[in-house]
Coordinates of C-alpha atoms in Angstrom, one line a residue:
X214 CA -144.6 -92.7 -57.6
X215 CA -144.9 -96.2 -56.2
X216 CA -143.5 -95.4 -52.7
X217 CA -145.6 -92.2 -52.4
X218 CA -148.8 -94.1 -53.5
X219 CA -148.2 -96.9 -50.9
X220 CA -146.6 -95.2 -47.9
X221 CA -149.9 -94.3 -46.1
X222 CA -151.6 -97.4 -47.5
X223 CA -149.1 -99.8 -46.0
X224 CA -149.0 -97.9 -42.7
X225 CA -152.7 -98.2 -42.4
X226 CA -152.5 -102.0 -42.6
X227 CA -150.5 -102.2 -39.4
X228 CA -152.8 -99.7 -37.5
X229 CA -154.4 -101.9 -34.8
X230 CA -157.4 -99.5 -34.7
X231 CA -158.1 -100.1 -38.4
X232 CA -156.6 -103.5 -39.0
X233 CA -156.6 -105.5 -35.8
X234 CA -156.0 -108.7 -37.7
X235 CA -152.7 -107.6 -39.2
X236 CA -150.5 -110.2 -37.3
X237 CA -152.9 -113.0 -38.2
X238 CA -152.9 -111.9 -41.8
X239 CA -149.1 -112.0 -42.0
X240 CA -148.9 -115.5 -40.4
X241 CA -151.6 -116.8 -42.8
X242 CA -149.8 -115.4 -45.9
X243 CA -146.6 -117.0 -44.7
X244 CA -148.4 -120.3 -44.0
X245 CA -149.8 -120.4 -47.5
X246 CA -146.3 -120.3 -48.9
X247 CA -145.1 -122.9 -46.4
X248 CA -148.0 -125.2 -47.4
X249 CA -147.0 -124.9 -51.0
X250 CA -143.5 -126.2 -50.1
X251 CA -141.8 -122.8 -50.6
X252 CA -139.1 -121.6 -48.2
X253 CA -139.6 -117.9 -49.1
X254 CA -141.5 -115.5 -47.0
X255 CA -144.4 -113.2 -47.7
X256 CA -143.9 -109.5 -47.2
X257 CA -146.2 -108.4 -44.3
X258 CA -148.4 -106.2 -46.4
X259 CA -149.9 -105.7 -49.8
X260 CA -149.7 -102.8 -52.2
X261 CA -151.6 -100.9 -54.8
X262 CA -150.9 -99.5 -58.3
X263 CA -153.2 -97.1 -60.1
X264 CA -154.9 -98.3 -63.3
X265 CA -153.1 -96.0 -65.6
X266 CA -149.6 -96.9 -64.3
X267 CA -150.5 -100.6 -64.6
X268 CA -151.6 -100.2 -68.2
X269 CA -148.5 -98.2 -69.0
X270 CA -146.1 -100.8 -67.5
X271 CA -147.9 -103.5 -69.4
X272 CA -147.6 -101.5 -72.7
X273 CA -143.9 -100.9 -72.2
X274 CA -143.3 -104.6 -71.3
X275 CA -144.8 -105.6 -74.7
X276 CA -142.9 -102.9 -76.5
X277 CA -139.5 -103.9 -75.1
X278 CA -140.2 -107.6 -75.8
X279 CA -141.2 -106.7 -79.4
X280 CA -137.9 -104.7 -79.7
X281 CA -135.9 -107.6 -78.3
X282 CA -137.5 -110.0 -80.9
X283 CA -136.5 -107.7 -83.7
X284 CA -132.9 -107.4 -82.5
X285 CA -132.7 -111.1 -82.1
X286 CA -134.0 -111.7 -85.6
X287 CA -131.4 -109.3 -86.9
X288 CA -128.5 -110.9 -85.0
X289 CA -129.5 -114.4 -86.2
X290 CA -129.7 -113.2 -89.8
X291 CA -126.3 -111.5 -89.7
X292 CA -124.2 -113.7 -87.4
X293 CA -123.2 -117.3 -87.3
X294 CA -124.0 -119.7 -84.4
X295 CA -120.3 -119.4 -83.3
X296 CA -120.5 -115.6 -83.2
X297 CA -123.8 -115.7 -81.3
X298 CA -122.3 -118.2 -78.8
X299 CA -119.4 -115.8 -78.2
X300 CA -121.6 -112.7 -78.1
X301 CA -123.9 -114.2 -75.4
X302 CA -121.2 -116.1 -73.5
X303 CA -123.2 -119.3 -74.0
X304 CA -121.6 -122.2 -72.1
X305 CA -120.4 -124.8 -74.6
X306 CA -122.5 -127.5 -73.0
X307 CA -125.6 -125.4 -73.4
X308 CA -124.7 -124.3 -77.0
X309 CA -124.9 -127.9 -78.1
X310 CA -128.6 -128.0 -77.2
X311 CA -129.7 -124.8 -78.9
X312 CA -131.5 -125.0 -82.2
X313 CA -129.8 -122.0 -83.8
X314 CA -131.9 -121.9 -87.1
X315 CA -135.2 -121.6 -85.1
X316 CA -133.9 -119.3 -82.4
X317 CA -135.8 -116.2 -83.4
X318 CA -139.2 -118.1 -83.3
X319 CA -138.5 -120.6 -80.5
X320 CA -141.0 -121.2 -77.7
X321 CA -143.9 -119.2 -76.4
X322 CA -143.6 -115.7 -75.0
X323 CA -143.3 -116.3 -71.3
X324 CA -141.4 -113.7 -69.2
X325 CA -141.3 -111.4 -66.2
X326 CA -140.0 -107.8 -66.7
X327 CA -138.3 -106.5 -63.5
X328 CA -138.9 -102.9 -62.8
X329 CA -137.3 -100.5 -60.3
X330 CA -139.8 -97.9 -58.9
X331 CA -137.6 -94.8 -58.9
X332 CA -138.0 -91.3 -57.4
X333 CA -139.5 -89.9 -60.6
X334 CA -140.6 -92.9 -62.7
X335 CA -140.4 -96.6 -63.4
X336 CA -137.3 -98.2 -64.9
X337 CA -137.0 -101.6 -66.5
X338 CA -133.8 -103.3 -65.4
X339 CA -134.2 -106.9 -66.7
X340 CA -136.3 -109.2 -69.0
X341 CA -136.5 -112.7 -67.5
X342 CA -137.6 -115.2 -70.1
X343 CA -138.7 -118.8 -69.6
X344 CA -141.4 -120.8 -67.9
X345 CA -139.9 -120.9 -64.5
X346 CA -139.8 -117.1 -63.8
X347 CA -140.8 -117.4 -60.2
X348 CA -142.9 -115.8 -57.4
X349 CA -146.4 -115.8 -59.0
X350 CA -147.3 -117.3 -55.6
X351 CA -146.8 -113.7 -54.3
X352 CA -150.2 -112.9 -55.8
X353 CA -151.9 -115.7 -53.8
X354 CA -150.2 -115.0 -50.5
X355 CA -151.0 -111.3 -50.8
X356 CA -154.6 -112.1 -51.8
X357 CA -155.0 -114.3 -48.7
X358 CA -153.4 -111.6 -46.5
X359 CA -155.9 -109.0 -47.7
X360 CA -158.8 -111.3 -47.1
X361 CA -157.7 -112.1 -43.5
X362 CA -157.0 -108.4 -43.0
X363 CA -160.7 -107.7 -43.9
X364 CA -159.9 -105.9 -47.1
X365 CA -160.5 -108.3 -49.9
X366 CA -159.1 -107.5 -53.3
X367 CA -159.9 -108.6 -56.8
X368 CA -157.4 -109.4 -59.5
X369 CA -156.3 -112.2 -61.9
X370 CA -153.7 -114.7 -60.8
X371 CA -150.6 -114.9 -63.2
X372 CA -151.2 -118.7 -63.1
X373 CA -154.6 -118.2 -64.7
X374 CA -153.1 -116.2 -67.5
X375 CA -150.4 -118.9 -68.0
X376 CA -153.1 -121.7 -68.0
X377 CA -155.1 -119.9 -70.6
X378 CA -152.0 -119.6 -72.8
X379 CA -151.4 -123.3 -72.4
X380 CA -155.1 -124.2 -73.1
X381 CA -154.8 -122.5 -76.4
X382 CA -151.6 -124.2 -77.3
X383 CA -153.0 -127.6 -76.3
X384 CA -156.0 -127.1 -78.5
X385 CA -153.9 -125.9 -81.4
X386 CA -151.4 -128.8 -81.2
X387 CA -153.7 -131.6 -80.0
X388 CA -151.7 -132.0 -76.7
X389 CA -153.3 -134.0 -73.9
X390 CA -150.6 -133.9 -71.1
X391 CA -148.9 -131.0 -69.3
X392 CA -145.8 -131.8 -67.3
X393 CA -144.3 -129.3 -64.8
X394 CA -140.7 -130.4 -65.2
X395 CA -138.2 -129.8 -62.4
X396 CA -134.7 -131.0 -61.5
X397 CA -133.6 -132.4 -58.2
X398 CA -131.0 -129.6 -58.0
X399 CA -133.7 -126.9 -58.4
X400 CA -136.0 -128.6 -56.0
X401 CA -133.5 -128.0 -53.2
X402 CA -133.8 -124.2 -53.7
X403 CA -137.3 -124.2 -52.1
X404 CA -139.9 -123.5 -54.8
X405 CA -142.1 -126.5 -54.0
X406 CA -143.9 -128.5 -56.6
X407 CA -145.6 -125.6 -58.3
X408 CA -148.9 -126.7 -56.8
X409 CA -150.9 -123.6 -57.6
X410 CA -149.8 -123.8 -61.2
X411 CA -150.9 -127.4 -61.4
X412 CA -154.2 -126.5 -59.9
X413 CA -154.8 -123.8 -62.5
X414 CA -153.8 -126.2 -65.3
X415 CA -156.4 -128.7 -64.0
X416 CA -159.1 -126.1 -63.8
X417 CA -158.5 -124.2 -67.0
X418 CA -157.2 -126.8 -69.4
X419 CA -159.9 -129.4 -69.1
X420 CA -159.4 -132.9 -70.4
X421 CA -155.6 -132.6 -70.1
X422 CA -153.5 -134.8 -67.7
X423 CA -151.3 -132.7 -65.4
X424 CA -148.2 -134.1 -63.7
X425 CA -145.1 -132.9 -61.9
X426 CA -141.7 -134.7 -62.4
X427 CA -138.0 -134.3 -62.2
X428 CA -135.4 -136.0 -64.3
X429 CA -135.4 -138.9 -61.8
X430 CA -139.2 -139.5 -61.8
X431 CA -140.1 -138.8 -65.4
X432 CA -141.6 -142.0 -66.8
X433 CA -139.3 -143.6 -69.3
X434 CA -142.1 -144.6 -71.7
X435 CA -143.1 -140.9 -72.0
X436 CA -139.8 -140.5 -74.0
X437 CA -141.3 -142.6 -76.8
X438 CA -142.5 -140.6 -79.7
X439 CA -146.2 -141.6 -79.4
X440 CA -146.2 -140.2 -75.8
X441 CA -143.8 -137.3 -76.5
X442 CA -146.0 -135.9 -79.3
X443 CA -149.0 -135.4 -76.9
X444 CA -147.0 -133.7 -74.1
X445 CA -146.4 -130.1 -73.3
X446 CA -143.4 -129.4 -71.0
X447 CA -143.4 -126.5 -68.5
X448 CA -139.8 -126.1 -67.5
X449 CA -139.1 -124.5 -64.1
X450 CA -135.3 -124.8 -63.9
X451 CA -132.4 -123.1 -65.7
X452 CA -129.5 -124.7 -67.4
X453 CA -127.4 -124.2 -64.3
X454 CA -130.0 -126.1 -62.3
X455 CA -129.1 -129.3 -64.1
X456 CA -126.3 -131.8 -63.3
X457 CA -126.2 -133.4 -66.7
X458 CA -125.3 -130.4 -68.9
X459 CA -128.9 -130.2 -70.0
X460 CA -129.0 -133.6 -71.6
X461 CA -132.3 -134.8 -70.1
X462 CA -134.4 -131.8 -71.3
X463 CA -132.8 -132.3 -74.7
X464 CA -134.0 -135.9 -74.7
X465 CA -137.5 -134.8 -73.7
X466 CA -137.6 -132.4 -76.7
X467 CA -136.2 -135.2 -79.0
X468 CA -139.2 -137.3 -78.0
X469 CA -141.4 -134.9 -79.8
X470 CA -142.7 -133.1 -76.7
X471 CA -143.6 -129.4 -77.0
X472 CA -141.1 -127.7 -74.7
X473 CA -142.6 -124.2 -74.3
X474 CA -139.3 -122.7 -73.1
X475 CA -136.2 -124.5 -74.2
X476 CA -132.6 -123.3 -73.5
X477 CA -133.0 -120.9 -76.4
X478 CA -135.1 -118.7 -74.0
X479 CA -132.1 -118.2 -71.7
X480 CA -130.4 -116.2 -74.4
X481 CA -133.3 -113.8 -74.1
X482 CA -132.5 -113.4 -70.4
X483 CA -129.0 -112.2 -71.2
X484 CA -128.2 -108.8 -69.7
X485 CA -126.7 -107.6 -72.9
X486 CA -130.1 -106.9 -74.4
X487 CA -130.6 -103.5 -72.8
X488 CA -127.1 -102.5 -74.0
X489 CA -128.1 -103.4 -77.5
X490 CA -131.4 -101.4 -77.2
X491 CA -129.5 -98.4 -75.8
X492 CA -127.1 -98.5 -78.8
X493 CA -129.5 -96.4 -80.9
X494 CA -126.9 -95.6 -83.5
X495 CA -126.3 -99.3 -84.4
X496 CA -129.7 -100.8 -83.9
X497 CA -132.2 -98.0 -83.7
X498 CA -133.2 -98.2 -87.3
X499 CA -134.6 -101.8 -86.7
X500 CA -137.2 -100.5 -84.2
X501 CA -140.3 -98.4 -84.4
X502 CA -140.4 -94.9 -83.0
X503 CA -142.7 -96.1 -80.2
X504 CA -140.2 -98.8 -79.2
X505 CA -137.3 -96.3 -79.3
X506 CA -139.3 -93.8 -77.2
X507 CA -140.1 -96.5 -74.6
X508 CA -136.4 -97.4 -74.4
X509 CA -135.4 -93.8 -73.9
X510 CA -138.0 -93.2 -71.2
X511 CA -138.0 -96.6 -69.3
X512 CA -134.6 -98.3 -69.8
X513 CA -131.6 -96.9 -67.7
X514 CA -128.7 -96.4 -70.0
X515 CA -126.8 -99.7 -70.3
X516 CA -123.5 -100.4 -72.0
X517 CA -121.2 -103.4 -72.4
X518 CA -118.0 -103.0 -70.4
X519 CA -115.1 -103.1 -72.8
X520 CA -111.3 -102.5 -72.2
X521 CA -111.5 -99.3 -74.2
X522 CA -114.3 -97.8 -72.0
X523 CA -113.2 -99.3 -68.7
X524 CA -111.4 -96.2 -67.5
X525 CA -114.3 -93.9 -68.1
X526 CA -116.7 -96.4 -66.6
X527 CA -114.7 -96.8 -63.4
X528 CA -114.5 -93.0 -63.1
X529 CA -118.3 -92.9 -63.1
X530 CA -118.7 -96.1 -61.0
X531 CA -120.7 -94.6 -58.1
X532 CA -123.6 -94.0 -60.4
X533 CA -123.6 -97.4 -61.9
X534 CA -124.5 -101.0 -61.2
X535 CA -122.5 -103.7 -62.9
X536 CA -124.1 -107.0 -63.9
X537 CA -122.3 -110.1 -65.2
X538 CA -123.8 -110.5 -68.7
X539 CA -124.8 -114.2 -68.3
X540 CA -126.2 -114.7 -64.9
X541 CA -129.5 -114.5 -63.1
X542 CA -131.1 -115.0 -59.7
X543 CA -129.4 -112.0 -58.2
X544 CA -126.0 -113.4 -58.8
X545 CA -123.2 -111.4 -60.5
X546 CA -124.4 -107.9 -59.5
X547 CA -122.0 -105.3 -58.2
X548 CA -122.9 -101.9 -56.9
X549 CA -120.3 -99.4 -58.1
X550 CA -120.2 -97.3 -54.9
X551 CA -119.5 -100.4 -52.8
X552 CA -116.1 -101.0 -54.3
X553 CA -112.9 -98.9 -54.8
X554 CA -111.7 -98.5 -58.4
X555 CA -108.9 -101.0 -58.2
X556 CA -111.0 -103.7 -56.6
X557 CA -113.8 -103.1 -59.1
X558 CA -111.4 -103.3 -62.1
X559 CA -110.1 -106.6 -60.8
X560 CA -113.6 -108.0 -60.4
X561 CA -114.6 -106.9 -63.9
X562 CA -111.6 -108.3 -65.6
X563 CA -110.7 -111.3 -63.5
X564 CA -112.1 -114.2 -65.5
X565 CA -112.7 -112.9 -68.9
X566 CA -116.5 -113.0 -68.8
X567 CA -118.6 -110.2 -70.0
X568 CA -120.1 -107.4 -67.9
X569 CA -122.6 -104.6 -68.5
X570 CA -122.7 -101.3 -66.8
X571 CA -126.2 -99.9 -66.1
X572 CA -127.1 -96.5 -64.7
X573 CA -128.2 -97.0 -61.1
X574 CA -131.8 -95.8 -60.4
X575 CA -132.3 -94.0 -57.1
X576 CA -135.1 -95.8 -55.4
X577 CA -135.9 -94.7 -51.8
X578 CA -136.7 -97.6 -49.4
X579 CA -140.3 -97.9 -48.2
X580 CA -141.0 -98.7 -44.5
X581 CA -142.9 -102.0 -44.3
X582 CA -144.6 -103.3 -41.2
X583 CA -143.1 -105.7 -38.8
X584 CA -145.2 -108.0 -36.6
X585 CA -142.8 -107.9 -33.7
X586 CA -141.3 -104.4 -33.9
X587 CA -140.9 -101.1 -35.6
X588 CA -141.3 -100.6 -39.4
X589 CA -138.3 -101.7 -41.4
X590 CA -137.1 -99.9 -44.6
X591 CA -137.2 -102.2 -47.6
X592 CA -135.8 -101.9 -51.1
X593 CA -138.5 -102.9 -53.7
X594 CA -138.5 -104.3 -57.2
X595 CA -141.6 -104.8 -59.2
X596 CA -142.3 -107.6 -61.7
X597 CA -144.7 -107.6 -64.7
X598 CA -145.6 -111.0 -66.0
X599 CA -146.3 -111.5 -69.8
X600 CA -147.8 -114.8 -71.1
X601 CA -148.4 -114.5 -74.8
X602 CA -150.0 -111.1 -74.9
X603 CA -151.6 -111.4 -71.5
X604 CA -150.1 -109.4 -68.7
X605 CA -150.6 -110.3 -65.0
X606 CA -148.9 -107.9 -62.6
X607 CA -147.6 -106.5 -60.4
X608 CA -145.4 -108.7 -58.3
X609 CA -143.6 -106.9 -55.5
X610 CA -140.3 -108.2 -54.0
X611 CA -138.6 -106.5 -51.2
X612 CA -135.4 -106.8 -49.1
X613 CA -134.3 -104.8 -46.1
X614 CA -130.6 -105.0 -46.5
X615 CA -129.7 -104.5 -50.1
X616 CA -130.9 -102.7 -53.3
X617 CA -130.1 -106.0 -55.1
X618 CA -133.5 -107.6 -54.3
X619 CA -133.7 -111.4 -54.7
X620 CA -135.9 -114.0 -53.0
X621 CA -133.0 -116.4 -52.6
X622 CA -131.1 -113.8 -50.6
X623 CA -133.6 -113.0 -47.9
X624 CA -136.2 -111.1 -49.8
X625 CA -139.9 -111.5 -49.5
X626 CA -142.8 -111.2 -51.9
X627 CA -146.3 -109.6 -52.2
X628 CA -148.5 -108.1 -54.9
X629 CA -149.7 -104.7 -56.0
X630 CA -153.4 -104.8 -56.8
X631 CA -154.9 -102.3 -59.3
X632 CA -157.0 -99.8 -57.6

């Protein structure tokens, strides 16, 4: 699997006899991220994935997203807005901005599927929808690392695939401006001004104005209908990254701007989806056999934590990971074997919010090189980007201290190139 394929490959990169420029390559990759205004680090290596595995992960990403679309359409046809709000724990302030009738068809398909490379296969643990799914810069830092190392690689940037999706949308709708829209709250988290995205938009969407703004710098006259109707908005923040309960983005949409990922997309990031997919008895008839087979093979069994099932779930806690149903960014994740049953019961029932229990996938750490010392074991999570129908993977994120890998909690990023 992934670790076996890369163990010797990564060790080679730190071998002074074969790669005397390793330390320089690491510094250069980190410097690239720093120059982009990002506070996150590059992993001190790059990875590879075989062509067949890459194609299979891309196929499964599409299948799971198709399955999710069918389930969403069914739920919207059979439940009221109030019932959907309750099912997905939607904050009341956000619910006010959701266009419920258009929910099944809202926005462009823009997501990153997070994948755990296990002992004996690959397991999809989350589908992260919306424009701001981060870390595409991992491709560019890893590409730079490989060049300085003297082992250049060839692949397509995820930002290229995104720019091509937007080029088609701008031609279709007659749009002449792309705005990368941020918030001051999200800016402080250290993702920079999305300079590489902007560069790709300039290069691959010719004749279109490209700008970066927050709610404080967005020109007021762009909120007029004649300006809004020619504007495409690329949102890079979540609802929780706003300090106005989402009102500014709602005003931008009301101007007539095309918001390629409105707050509706955040319902698609909800951790309940895999529980619905695994409930074959209730929802299986809505899906194709190929989609059901992909779920059985690639999705760890996931279930909503309910009072009726809590006792059995706690008895099996050491084999489970618990995720708050509406959260992201590595927040709201509990490893069952890190808590005693009484403590875990309290955490799962304390504030009345929903939780899902997902089978934990054994994933052995991989030793990654260190410039100043011995190799350090890292836990890894892969990410497959999907823009429209174009995949662009595989992002690799790693952390040395926890299987819950997240950039905002000390993790680093790199890329797995096909080869």
